[in-house]
XYZ file of C-alpha atoms in Angstrom:
774
model
C 71.840 -27.931 154.076
C 73.799 -25.679 151.723
C 74.602 -25.854 148.042
C 77.938 -27.417 148.958
C 76.088 -30.643 149.651
C 75.716 -31.520 145.989
C 75.877 -35.274 145.629
C 79.308 -36.800 145.087
C 79.510 -39.563 142.521
C 80.215 -42.883 144.186
C 81.771 -45.871 142.537
C 79.300 -48.661 141.848
C 79.811 -52.068 140.311
C 78.803 -52.513 136.701
C 79.316 -50.284 133.687
C 81.667 -47.329 134.129
C 82.099 -44.087 132.228
C 85.404 -43.184 130.555
C 85.978 -39.624 129.367
C 88.208 -39.271 126.325
C 89.927 -36.401 124.575
C 89.879 -37.042 120.828
C 92.047 -35.057 118.443
C 91.404 -34.702 114.743
C 87.620 -34.555 114.345
C 86.377 -31.912 111.915
C 82.719 -32.603 111.128
C 79.582 -34.558 111.938
C 80.843 -37.493 109.870
C 83.844 -37.808 112.178
C 81.541 -37.910 115.189
C 79.320 -40.531 113.625
C 82.289 -42.660 112.648
C 83.850 -42.699 116.130
C 80.518 -43.509 117.772
C 79.862 -46.291 115.280
C 83.285 -47.891 115.748
C 83.123 -47.748 119.545
C 79.576 -49.129 119.430
C 80.882 -52.275 117.730
C 82.671 -53.240 120.955
C 80.417 -55.506 122.983
C 78.391 -53.494 125.503
C 80.103 -50.177 124.716
C 78.182 -47.001 123.885
C 79.639 -43.558 123.213
C 78.507 -39.951 122.927
C 81.029 -37.822 121.036
C 81.156 -34.025 121.223
C 82.697 -32.231 118.223
C 83.511 -28.740 119.601
C 84.869 -30.154 122.863
C 86.753 -32.884 120.955
C 85.733 -35.296 123.682
C 83.685 -38.418 124.250
C 81.836 -40.053 127.103
C 82.092 -43.812 126.732
C 80.034 -46.269 128.773
C 82.219 -49.324 129.236
C 81.141 -52.710 130.668
C 83.336 -54.875 132.865
C 85.999 -56.664 130.867
C 86.723 -53.840 128.424
C 89.895 -51.893 129.237
C 90.684 -48.248 128.621
C 93.429 -49.320 126.219
C 90.922 -51.230 124.081
C 88.817 -48.076 123.833
C 91.859 -45.944 122.932
C 93.091 -48.463 120.364
C 89.658 -48.561 118.719
C 89.575 -44.783 118.296
C 93.203 -44.607 117.160
C 92.630 -47.365 114.593
C 89.819 -45.265 113.195
C 92.305 -42.501 112.362
C 92.049 -40.220 115.384
C 94.091 -39.762 118.528
C 92.365 -40.675 121.785
C 93.576 -40.139 125.338
C 91.818 -40.645 128.640
C 90.930 -37.200 129.940
C 93.384 -35.880 132.530
C 95.474 -39.034 132.308
C 99.012 -38.007 131.220
C 100.067 -41.651 131.006
C 97.948 -42.227 127.924
C 99.291 -39.178 126.068
C 102.621 -40.738 125.223
C 101.273 -43.992 123.852
C 101.924 -44.862 120.204
C 98.954 -44.764 117.888
C 97.867 -45.746 114.422
C 97.812 -42.626 112.250
C 96.956 -40.794 115.410
C 96.006 -37.191 115.120
C 96.155 -37.382 111.375
C 92.494 -37.371 110.665
C 91.529 -33.873 109.711
C 93.476 -32.268 112.498
C 94.259 -28.717 111.547
C 96.723 -28.551 114.386
C 98.177 -32.016 114.611
C 101.687 -30.795 114.039
C 101.526 -27.236 115.197
C 100.464 -25.582 118.355
C 99.309 -28.714 120.106
C 101.244 -31.925 120.296
C 104.680 -30.348 120.425
C 104.091 -27.204 122.406
C 105.885 -27.301 125.729
C 103.643 -27.265 128.721
C 100.590 -28.675 126.946
C 101.079 -32.237 128.068
C 98.205 -33.422 130.234
C 96.161 -30.317 129.434
C 92.472 -30.894 128.878
C 90.727 -29.603 125.802
C 89.190 -26.560 127.361
C 92.577 -25.422 128.649
C 94.082 -26.015 125.255
C 91.431 -23.905 123.566
C 91.889 -21.236 126.202
C 95.467 -20.889 125.031
C 94.282 -20.511 121.445
C 96.223 -23.539 120.206
C 93.841 -24.371 117.382
C 93.538 -20.808 116.109
C 97.281 -20.261 116.484
C 98.108 -23.305 114.367
C 95.743 -22.183 111.620
C 97.087 -18.645 111.464
C 100.331 -19.220 109.497
C 98.572 -21.443 106.935
C 95.854 -18.825 106.526
C 98.308 -15.922 106.206
C 100.352 -17.673 103.488
C 97.166 -18.643 101.611
C 95.790 -15.093 101.757
C 99.059 -13.477 100.584
C 99.362 -15.781 97.568
C 95.658 -15.934 96.723
C 95.256 -12.179 96.215
C 97.563 -11.972 93.145
C 96.237 -15.314 91.855
C 92.677 -14.015 91.972
C 93.455 -10.599 90.466
C 95.521 -11.947 87.566
C 93.032 -14.723 86.782
C 89.909 -12.587 86.904
C 91.065 -9.324 85.273
C 92.417 -9.624 81.698
C 94.072 -6.212 81.990
C 96.478 -7.671 84.546
C 97.369 -10.732 82.473
C 100.728 -11.045 80.724
C 102.514 -13.652 78.575
C 102.721 -17.017 80.344
C 100.657 -15.684 83.273
C 99.067 -19.121 83.785
C 102.404 -20.635 84.817
C 102.996 -17.837 87.321
C 99.516 -18.221 88.769
C 99.996 -21.992 88.964
C 103.279 -21.540 90.813
C 101.684 -19.138 93.303
C 98.771 -21.536 93.839
C 100.955 -24.582 94.477
C 101.910 -23.705 98.099
C 98.281 -22.850 98.857
C 96.890 -26.205 97.669
C 99.730 -28.165 99.272
C 101.028 -26.664 102.515
C 98.055 -24.452 103.424
C 95.549 -27.138 102.435
C 97.638 -29.993 103.835
C 95.305 -30.707 106.800
C 92.449 -31.380 104.383
C 94.536 -33.670 102.174
C 96.033 -35.540 105.097
C 92.619 -36.134 106.625
C 91.196 -37.318 103.303
C 94.082 -39.762 102.843
C 93.702 -41.228 106.334
C 89.979 -41.661 105.768
C 90.557 -43.307 102.411
C 92.870 -45.837 104.053
C 90.004 -46.686 106.417
C 87.463 -46.780 103.551
C 85.679 -43.735 104.951
C 85.080 -40.123 104.005
C 84.341 -36.832 105.728
C 83.967 -33.209 104.716
C 87.747 -33.056 104.314
C 87.374 -35.612 101.541
C 85.077 -33.246 99.656
C 87.434 -30.289 100.117
C 90.530 -32.235 99.161
C 88.978 -33.693 96.011
C 87.495 -30.377 94.931
C 90.669 -28.334 95.458
C 92.932 -30.977 93.960
C 90.668 -31.483 90.948
C 90.607 -27.758 90.169
C 94.401 -27.480 90.450
C 95.197 -30.643 88.470
C 92.648 -29.868 85.788
C 94.235 -26.450 85.276
C 97.770 -27.858 85.224
C 96.902 -30.593 82.716
C 95.123 -28.036 80.539
C 98.249 -25.865 80.362
C 100.494 -28.824 79.686
C 98.281 -29.964 76.839
C 98.071 -26.452 75.355
C 101.355 -24.624 76.053
C 100.220 -21.626 73.985
C 97.087 -21.202 76.118
C 98.419 -18.230 78.030
C 101.372 -17.315 75.868
C 99.752 -14.080 74.761
C 97.332 -13.290 77.541
C 93.832 -14.756 77.508
C 92.660 -17.671 75.409
C 91.076 -16.940 72.046
C 87.662 -17.441 73.651
C 88.384 -14.487 75.949
C 88.825 -16.592 79.096
C 91.355 -19.257 79.790
C 89.801 -22.537 81.152
C 92.042 -22.430 84.237
C 90.818 -22.878 87.807
C 93.889 -22.017 89.868
C 91.999 -19.118 91.462
C 89.208 -21.524 92.472
C 91.662 -23.760 94.340
C 93.395 -20.859 96.035
C 90.259 -18.925 96.981
C 88.410 -21.986 98.278
C 91.345 -23.022 100.505
C 91.695 -19.474 101.815
C 87.996 -19.150 102.586
C 87.870 -22.539 104.287
C 90.902 -21.784 106.424
C 89.445 -18.399 107.332
C 86.199 -20.114 108.315
C 88.069 -22.675 110.425
C 90.111 -19.918 112.058
C 87.042 -17.839 112.968
C 85.221 -20.986 114.038
C 88.092 -21.998 116.339
C 88.126 -18.535 117.909
C 84.359 -18.607 118.392
C 84.329 -22.156 119.785
C 86.853 -21.151 122.420
C 84.426 -18.437 123.515
C 81.632 -21.020 123.675
C 83.616 -22.855 126.358
C 84.464 -19.685 128.298
C 81.653 -20.160 130.808
C 82.835 -23.617 131.855
C 86.459 -22.491 131.957
C 85.450 -19.514 134.095
C 83.521 -21.834 136.417
C 86.466 -24.161 136.868
C 88.841 -21.275 137.528
C 86.814 -19.799 140.374
C 88.498 -21.816 143.113
C 90.948 -20.327 145.551
C 94.620 -20.849 144.708
C 95.931 -20.701 148.289
C 94.699 -21.552 151.770
C 95.857 -20.443 155.201
C 95.961 -23.612 157.304
C 96.248 -23.803 161.096
C 98.985 -26.307 161.936
C 100.030 -26.578 165.549
C 98.458 -23.212 166.174
C 100.513 -21.537 163.441
C 99.042 -20.136 160.218
C 100.722 -21.663 157.176
C 100.089 -20.706 153.534
C 99.653 -23.761 151.309
C 98.263 -24.371 147.828
C 94.521 -24.998 148.084
C 95.000 -28.320 146.266
C 97.046 -29.607 149.232
C 94.235 -29.195 151.778
C 93.151 -32.427 153.454
C 89.753 -33.324 154.872
C 89.584 -32.346 158.544
C 92.184 -29.585 158.394
C 91.246 -26.197 159.853
C 91.902 -23.182 157.625
C 91.489 -19.458 158.123
C 89.359 -17.251 155.879
C 89.770 -13.500 156.322
C 87.346 -10.875 155.023
C 87.591 -10.536 151.259
C 89.202 -13.952 150.765
C 87.787 -16.899 148.856
C 86.889 -19.947 150.914
C 89.453 -22.526 149.848
C 87.218 -25.604 149.867
C 83.904 -26.932 151.153
C 83.793 -27.061 154.924
C 82.026 -26.442 158.231
C 82.599 -23.258 160.247
C 84.177 -23.982 163.616
C 84.593 -20.404 164.784
C 83.402 -16.951 163.749
C 80.422 -15.318 162.099
C 80.245 -13.594 158.741
C 78.273 -13.059 155.553
C 79.337 -15.093 152.536
C 78.909 -13.983 148.941
C 77.689 -17.139 147.188
C 76.900 -15.521 143.831
C 79.729 -17.381 142.067
C 78.017 -20.680 142.859
C 74.319 -19.891 143.256
C 73.879 -16.845 141.041
C 72.218 -15.009 143.972
C 73.563 -11.550 144.729
C 72.699 -11.175 148.425
C 75.324 -12.474 150.911
C 74.254 -15.291 153.239
C 74.800 -14.980 156.988
C 76.819 -17.870 158.446
C 77.992 -18.900 161.878
C 79.433 -21.892 163.759
C 78.311 -25.300 162.393
C 77.081 -23.817 159.114
C 78.337 -25.373 155.890
C 80.213 -23.166 153.419
C 81.162 -23.773 149.827
C 84.600 -23.478 148.258
C 85.095 -20.530 145.865
C 82.519 -18.371 147.676
C 83.795 -15.119 149.228
C 83.911 -14.212 152.900
C 82.710 -10.598 153.041
C 83.118 -9.606 156.696
C 84.253 -11.557 159.781
C 87.222 -13.881 160.237
C 86.237 -17.553 159.949
C 87.824 -20.826 160.934
C 86.610 -23.623 158.672
C 87.122 -27.393 158.870
C 87.576 -28.844 155.375
C 84.866 -31.402 154.618
C 85.459 -31.961 150.895
C 88.573 -31.444 148.828
C 89.712 -31.939 145.256
C 87.270 -33.665 142.936
C 84.643 -33.980 145.695
C 84.046 -30.231 146.154
C 80.893 -28.524 144.998
C 82.823 -26.574 142.363
C 84.426 -29.722 140.937
C 81.092 -31.552 140.920
C 79.455 -28.608 139.146
C 82.165 -28.697 136.502
C 81.714 -32.445 136.142
C 77.941 -32.154 135.744
C 78.248 -29.337 133.193
C 80.869 -31.259 131.206
C 78.700 -34.370 131.272
C 75.731 -32.401 129.976
C 77.821 -30.848 127.222
C 79.188 -34.220 126.170
C 75.701 -35.693 125.940
C 73.521 -35.723 122.882
C 70.021 -34.308 122.577
C 67.488 -36.484 120.758
C 67.228 -33.791 118.105
C 70.935 -34.262 117.347
C 70.430 -37.916 116.391
C 68.804 -36.830 113.153
C 71.931 -34.893 112.199
C 74.066 -37.925 113.070
C 72.024 -40.258 110.880
C 72.218 -37.857 107.951
C 75.936 -37.168 108.303
C 76.706 -40.913 108.292
C 75.663 -41.165 104.641
C 76.002 -37.534 103.600
C 79.533 -37.453 102.210
C 79.271 -40.623 100.068
C 75.975 -39.335 98.648
C 77.595 -35.979 97.808
C 80.456 -37.742 96.006
C 77.916 -39.629 93.904
C 76.022 -36.403 93.179
C 79.254 -34.684 92.094
C 80.106 -37.542 89.705
C 76.580 -37.543 88.288
C 76.680 -33.767 87.893
C 79.894 -33.977 85.890
C 78.588 -36.851 83.756
C 75.189 -35.292 83.029
C 76.667 -31.913 82.149
C 79.143 -33.633 79.856
C 76.423 -35.735 78.198
C 73.863 -32.989 77.660
C 76.139 -29.975 77.032
C 79.427 -31.456 75.907
C 81.102 -28.608 77.794
C 83.929 -30.048 79.904
C 84.576 -26.690 81.548
C 80.945 -26.231 82.649
C 80.737 -29.861 83.823
C 83.884 -29.536 85.835
C 82.837 -26.226 87.413
C 79.457 -27.599 88.501
C 80.985 -30.779 89.997
C 83.600 -28.844 91.983
C 80.927 -26.442 93.258
C 78.853 -29.408 94.483
C 81.833 -30.804 96.402
C 82.646 -27.493 98.047
C 79.127 -26.318 98.926
C 78.185 -29.672 100.466
C 80.783 -29.744 103.275
C 78.655 -30.464 106.374
C 80.634 -28.382 108.902
C 77.616 -26.405 110.080
C 75.634 -29.621 110.545
C 78.233 -31.055 112.908
C 78.463 -27.867 114.957
C 74.750 -27.005 115.140
C 73.880 -28.986 118.276
C 77.080 -29.289 120.353
C 78.111 -25.633 120.170
C 74.610 -24.524 121.178
C 74.630 -27.027 124.039
C 78.134 -25.999 125.080
C 77.221 -22.328 125.283
C 73.799 -22.795 126.869
C 74.918 -25.153 129.637
C 77.958 -22.972 130.318
C 75.800 -19.886 130.714
C 73.445 -21.867 132.946
C 76.346 -22.779 135.221
C 77.241 -19.106 135.545
C 73.676 -18.462 136.695
C 73.814 -21.251 139.289
C 71.816 -23.728 137.179
C 72.975 -27.266 136.432
C 71.385 -29.085 133.499
C 71.984 -32.826 133.815
C 71.786 -33.641 130.124
C 70.552 -32.661 126.665
C 67.297 -34.593 127.121
C 66.328 -32.008 129.720
C 66.202 -29.340 127.024
C 63.581 -31.344 125.149
C 61.588 -31.866 128.357
C 61.420 -28.172 129.193
C 59.788 -27.484 125.832
C 56.814 -29.754 126.540
C 56.238 -29.048 130.247
C 52.928 -27.244 130.897
C 52.404 -27.737 134.637
C 54.758 -27.174 137.558
C 54.244 -28.547 141.055
C 55.835 -26.367 143.723
C 56.552 -27.848 147.133
C 55.558 -25.110 149.571
C 58.075 -25.471 152.359
C 61.582 -24.444 151.323
C 60.558 -23.685 147.746
C 57.789 -21.065 147.874
C 58.317 -20.271 151.560
C 61.470 -19.934 153.618
C 60.924 -23.298 155.253
C 61.977 -21.860 158.619
C 58.951 -22.123 160.830
C 58.767 -20.263 164.096
C 56.399 -20.745 167.002
C 53.878 -17.912 167.190
C 51.468 -19.233 169.832
C 50.895 -21.991 172.377
C 47.226 -22.790 172.987
C 46.658 -24.747 176.221
C 43.822 -27.298 176.489
C 42.392 -29.063 179.575
C 43.911 -26.517 181.969
C 47.503 -27.520 181.138
C 49.800 -24.468 181.551
C 51.268 -23.212 178.211
C 54.797 -23.510 179.599
C 54.270 -27.224 180.321
C 52.772 -27.828 176.859
C 55.794 -26.197 175.237
C 58.282 -27.963 177.537
C 56.831 -31.440 176.828
C 56.497 -30.801 173.095
C 60.013 -29.382 172.879
C 61.462 -32.441 174.567
C 59.741 -35.012 172.344
C 60.366 -33.005 169.162
C 64.068 -32.544 169.992
C 64.665 -36.085 168.774
C 63.020 -35.549 165.385
C 64.676 -34.237 162.196
C 61.536 -32.603 160.816
C 61.709 -28.789 160.308
C 58.589 -28.300 162.440
C 60.181 -30.357 165.192
C 63.343 -28.229 165.053
C 61.295 -25.031 165.333
C 59.375 -26.282 168.378
C 62.481 -27.674 170.123
C 64.506 -24.494 169.489
C 61.697 -22.292 170.800
C 61.295 -24.497 173.885
C 65.020 -24.312 174.668
C 64.821 -20.539 174.853
C 62.391 -21.010 177.788
C 64.564 -23.428 179.746
C 66.209 -26.862 179.804
C 64.346 -29.781 178.287
C 63.658 -32.985 180.232
C 65.145 -36.348 179.327
C 63.392 -38.369 176.585
C 62.878 -42.132 176.624
C 61.326 -44.659 174.223
C 61.215 -42.219 171.325
C 59.403 -43.319 168.142
C 58.262 -41.418 165.060
C 55.870 -41.929 162.141
C 56.774 -39.999 158.945
C 53.916 -37.669 158.072
C 52.179 -38.473 161.389
C 54.002 -37.439 164.535
C 56.334 -38.437 167.359
C 55.936 -40.235 170.662
C 58.112 -40.590 173.775
C 58.064 -41.107 177.521
C 59.007 -37.957 179.449
C 59.193 -37.916 183.241
C 56.955 -40.994 183.300
C 54.324 -39.473 181.022
C 53.537 -40.613 177.488
C 53.756 -37.562 175.244
C 52.584 -37.381 171.632
C 52.984 -34.541 169.162
C 51.715 -34.441 165.607
C 48.609 -34.504 163.421
C 45.104 -35.145 164.664
C 45.073 -38.494 162.882
C 48.255 -39.550 164.659
C 46.758 -38.761 168.049
C 43.553 -40.637 167.255
C 45.554 -43.669 166.091
C 47.146 -43.665 169.530
C 43.827 -43.529 171.377
C 43.573 -39.781 172.002
C 40.029 -38.442 171.644
C 39.583 -34.817 170.562
C 36.545 -32.898 171.763
C 34.558 -30.356 169.767
C 36.206 -27.583 171.785
C 39.645 -28.980 170.874
C 38.781 -29.045 167.179
C 37.362 -25.514 167.346
C 40.715 -24.328 168.729
C 42.456 -25.968 165.765
C 40.158 -24.255 163.253
C 40.809 -20.879 164.914
C 44.581 -21.385 164.687
C 44.421 -22.467 161.047
C 42.302 -19.466 160.046
C 45.163 -17.290 161.172
C 47.310 -19.017 158.549
C 49.357 -21.037 161.013
C 50.376 -24.680 161.092
C 49.092 -26.243 164.308
C 50.641 -29.283 166.003
C 48.705 -31.256 168.611
C 50.317 -32.180 171.909
C 48.806 -34.942 174.073
C 49.895 -36.209 177.497
C 48.805 -39.611 178.819
C 46.020 -40.005 176.262
C 44.509 -36.515 176.591
C 44.931 -33.426 174.390
C 47.104 -30.978 176.296
C 47.471 -28.144 173.788
C 48.209 -26.809 170.347
C 51.448 -25.237 169.145
C 50.941 -22.805 166.260
C 53.788 -22.146 163.825
C 54.091 -19.922 160.813
C 56.338 -19.862 157.774
C 57.257 -16.798 155.756
C 57.004 -16.502 151.991
C 60.345 -16.093 150.235
C 61.179 -12.750 148.729
C 60.739 -13.102 144.992
C 58.256 -15.987 145.072
C 55.402 -13.789 143.787
C 57.505 -12.516 140.873
C 58.833 -15.993 140.124
C 55.361 -17.536 139.892
C 54.290 -14.711 137.584
C 57.275 -15.536 135.345
C 56.334 -19.225 135.333
C 52.873 -18.268 134.114
C 54.426 -16.123 131.368
C 56.331 -19.227 130.261
C 52.995 -21.002 129.794
C 53.191 -23.091 132.950
C 50.347 -23.737 135.365
C 51.745 -23.446 138.923
C 50.293 -25.830 141.513
C 51.078 -25.615 145.222
C 51.847 -28.887 146.953
C 52.098 -29.104 150.727
C 51.628 -31.329 153.722
C 50.114 -28.359 155.561
C 46.420 -27.946 156.107
C 44.126 -26.444 153.488
C 43.743 -23.123 155.305
C 47.491 -22.478 155.461
C 47.966 -23.625 151.865
C 45.140 -21.400 150.635
C 46.593 -18.351 152.340
C 50.047 -18.962 150.848
C 48.570 -19.620 147.384
C 46.528 -16.422 147.490
C 49.591 -14.414 148.476
C 51.821 -15.692 145.667
C 49.187 -15.727 142.934
C 48.241 -19.399 142.639
C 44.570 -20.172 141.918
C 42.582 -21.764 144.794
C 41.788 -24.820 142.664
C 45.520 -25.353 142.062
C 46.349 -26.243 145.667
C 47.076 -29.754 146.962
C 47.035 -29.617 150.777
C 47.416 -32.221 153.537
C 49.602 -34.281 151.223
C 51.760 -36.955 152.865
C 55.232 -37.710 151.394
C 53.918 -40.686 149.413
C 51.006 -38.525 148.287
C 53.362 -36.222 146.372
C 54.091 -38.993 143.892
C 50.368 -39.645 143.566
C 49.774 -35.943 142.894
C 52.281 -36.055 140.030
C 50.719 -39.234 138.630
C 47.220 -37.761 138.886
C 48.224 -34.721 136.833
C 50.047 -36.876 134.292
C 46.995 -39.124 133.950
C 44.949 -35.998 133.206
C 47.241 -35.258 130.265
C 49.584 -32.734 131.882
C 53.323 -32.755 131.329
C 54.578 -32.126 134.830
C 57.621 -30.390 136.269
C 58.215 -30.673 140.016
C 60.335 -28.326 142.127
C 61.374 -29.383 145.610
C 64.269 -29.565 148.042
C 63.634 -32.258 150.640
C 64.175 -35.994 151.048
C 60.417 -36.472 150.848
C 60.419 -34.743 147.446
C 62.872 -37.164 145.809
C 60.321 -39.733 144.660
C 58.084 -37.036 143.178
C 61.052 -35.396 141.453
C 61.900 -38.730 139.861
C 58.274 -39.378 138.843
C 57.817 -35.935 137.242
C 58.547 -35.407 133.556
C 61.017 -32.732 134.668
C 62.460 -32.752 138.200
C 63.901 -29.497 139.514
C 65.898 -29.581 142.761
C 66.596 -26.483 144.798
C 70.327 -26.566 145.558
C 69.791 -25.615 149.175
C 68.064 -28.978 149.533
C 69.215 -32.502 150.197
C 71.591 -34.665 148.222
C 68.907 -37.214 147.440
C 66.635 -34.520 145.980
C 69.461 -33.203 143.810
C 70.299 -36.698 142.587
C 66.680 -37.411 141.666
C 66.260 -34.176 139.681
C 66.958 -33.286 136.037
C 67.689 -29.626 136.755
C 69.363 -28.236 139.846
C 69.325 -24.591 140.849
C 72.203 -24.036 143.233
C 70.464 -21.259 145.150
C 67.143 -21.294 146.978
C 65.396 -18.626 144.888
C 62.288 -19.795 143.050
C 63.093 -17.199 140.375
C 66.008 -19.407 139.327
C 63.520 -22.158 138.455
C 61.835 -19.840 135.963
C 65.262 -18.777 134.658
C 66.312 -22.411 134.286
C 63.273 -23.294 132.199
C 63.568 -20.132 130.091
C 67.277 -20.701 129.418
C 66.756 -24.387 128.624
C 64.061 -23.497 126.113
C 66.223 -20.759 124.623
C 69.107 -23.207 124.229
C 66.866 -25.764 122.524
C 65.492 -23.027 120.254
C 69.024 -21.988 119.292
C 69.979 -25.593 118.473
C 66.878 -25.988 116.304
C 67.650 -22.746 114.474
C 71.205 -23.944 113.864
C 70.016 -27.280 112.506
C 67.408 -25.647 110.294
C 69.945 -23.372 108.628
C 72.510 -26.162 108.318
C 69.969 -28.436 106.579
C 68.491 -25.576 104.550
C 71.913 -24.445 103.398
C 72.873 -27.896 102.070
C 69.404 -28.667 100.709
C 69.416 -25.452 98.642
C 73.132 -25.217 97.891
C 73.693 -28.679 96.378
C 71.024 -28.493 93.638
C 71.973 -24.871 92.835
C 75.590 -25.955 92.405
C 74.607 -29.013 90.351
C 72.672 -26.772 87.962
C 75.829 -24.786 87.335
C 74.496 -21.650 88.998
C 77.146 -21.431 91.708
C 80.788 -20.484 91.271
C 83.090 -22.756 93.327
C 84.699 -19.704 94.929
C 81.322 -18.451 96.139
C 80.538 -21.980 97.330
C 83.726 -22.034 99.401
C 82.911 -18.659 100.968
C 79.342 -19.743 101.719
C 80.415 -23.024 103.264
C 82.929 -21.293 105.556
C 80.386 -18.597 106.475
C 77.755 -21.187 107.415
C 79.947 -22.697 110.137
C 80.884 -19.303 111.540
C 77.245 -18.181 111.547
C 76.120 -21.323 113.415
C 78.737 -20.735 116.104
C 77.973 -17.004 116.290
C 74.255 -17.738 116.700
C 75.048 -20.070 119.601
C 77.261 -17.473 121.255
C 74.253 -15.202 121.670
C 73.302 -17.452 124.589
C 76.226 -15.993 126.531
C 74.187 -12.797 126.905
C 71.108 -14.557 128.341
C 69.864 -12.811 131.451
C 72.181 -9.825 131.058
């Protein structure tokens, strides 16, 4: 089964998930507020993502989409159901007003943006483009304001009025998004970082204006008698300019953080060549229907997931799996949309189209992971919920205490404004989601799907990894290497009988035996076929009862094995083969020996897992001799081998390790691995495996290379480390900055620059994940 078999989401009764686009959020307080309001609806829970401006809302039966939208809109934001144009024209309550730096420009009224999702919008630079004119005007006017205010040599009679006039457009039009957001929040009895900015900037401007009006001679002849006029126009102008510059750089950087997901979603073919009535017709790939046959020539992208009906080729799957070597394909093989046909002409029958394709499902899983919330982020949410009101109280106390103890209005005012500006929690709100956005996007580029933020936490604590041998460490493609006859039964008859009975089984060993037997001739008809998972198969062939399977299975069915028979088994196993018994009419007829090959890269991958601090353990249903030989080859210690394990025994193996205090990861690809993947602390499915294994896992590697498992764990840990670093600096910055400002040791202009820089630095730190593995 190929990577294209990733599990499609099926509709089930009960709670459903609604994905929203939310415009107007600017900080962690916004996120907390939306989640809190939605959580007040009975049975509703929400996870809001700041950089993606989106939310995943779990909605019970009885709650409509419109109720969800109305709740968000009533909170002061604009909500629309993702990719649902119908909701984008609905009226709203103060919609888009809350803190949106682009609510009037570059977004709502740009032609062609209707129905566009957030990542597309950011790809077009809408947010950055809307900030640019406000930033340019602020910068042009702030330069003379700053120079005149700070350098007495440049001051002239009545310079304060000129500076005030130049500052006015900066604190009104350029700073309008901050004021508008603050006003909307005030109407809803709430506050965010925009509240702090608006109050600080407005206070500085109004204080300066009132001071001039009360003392008209203040700047009549240059500076005040004290040598410095108590005017703060330059503070207002510089702070607004720095904050807008920070927002602009942040918007540019955040768009890069989403590049990986945008690149993933853009990989699909745009056109398909469909065979209709024997004629090749070019159609948009989106118009393909399930069952249609389409042509793929060398060098072309495969338009959608499908099954090859004619032709042979090699397919470059690196876009999906991250593996560089092309995969050979032929008739009846599954192929994945967006992969590239490198050689022969193929005819493919479409099996999945639209939202059901592997590419679409990958995008959905990545988006879901990015919209989720890591446990570590909950701390930031709890703090941000009370942060802004606390800062407002601190600013008032700072002003009052300075006034009481120093009597210096100017010093009191400066300290209070600095507290308001330095405390803006932008970096706090961006610390987790931008890191998650970049890390999961990079993972998708490498063929790794992380199901949710909790997985990042799990990878940090895992210390043991169980590796299913077949299909994970080895190729999983057994081939018959010997047929050992017993009781004078000719080898050809042993193979013929075994091939016939195994032809009705789905087990990989059965396929290998049946395929090998077919190369020697036609197989007889099979009757009364039965099978026992983990045991063997039984059928009536040409009037004879034939069994094939383990020794225990034969003995359960009354077959007695002699010492000579068992000696033959030991000999076969010492050669590192898997031996299957064949019995006819109650007597052992022979042994069929099969051998698997170790995957290229398994030795290196297991060495990397050890470097990550993991203890690799080999898990297999094969006998101890085969398992020991494989373990020795790939570098696993003899004591770290679980052999002769039945499917249900895999779960017990995981539980046994967990009971011993290990935190267990499990990597597997088969149906019989699903229960163990679910039981493990971290389940890792190989993407070449079955749908049920992928569904049960926490991490999915879309290829079949064990090295990707090590890469997945390393990248997950790196992403978590980046998020923690972001949070540390965001907390540290506010924890240090607020008391420094309250003590009057921080100029408001420096505070504004530092606050803007903190957000940009958090985003820039996250963007380093884009280079992981390069």
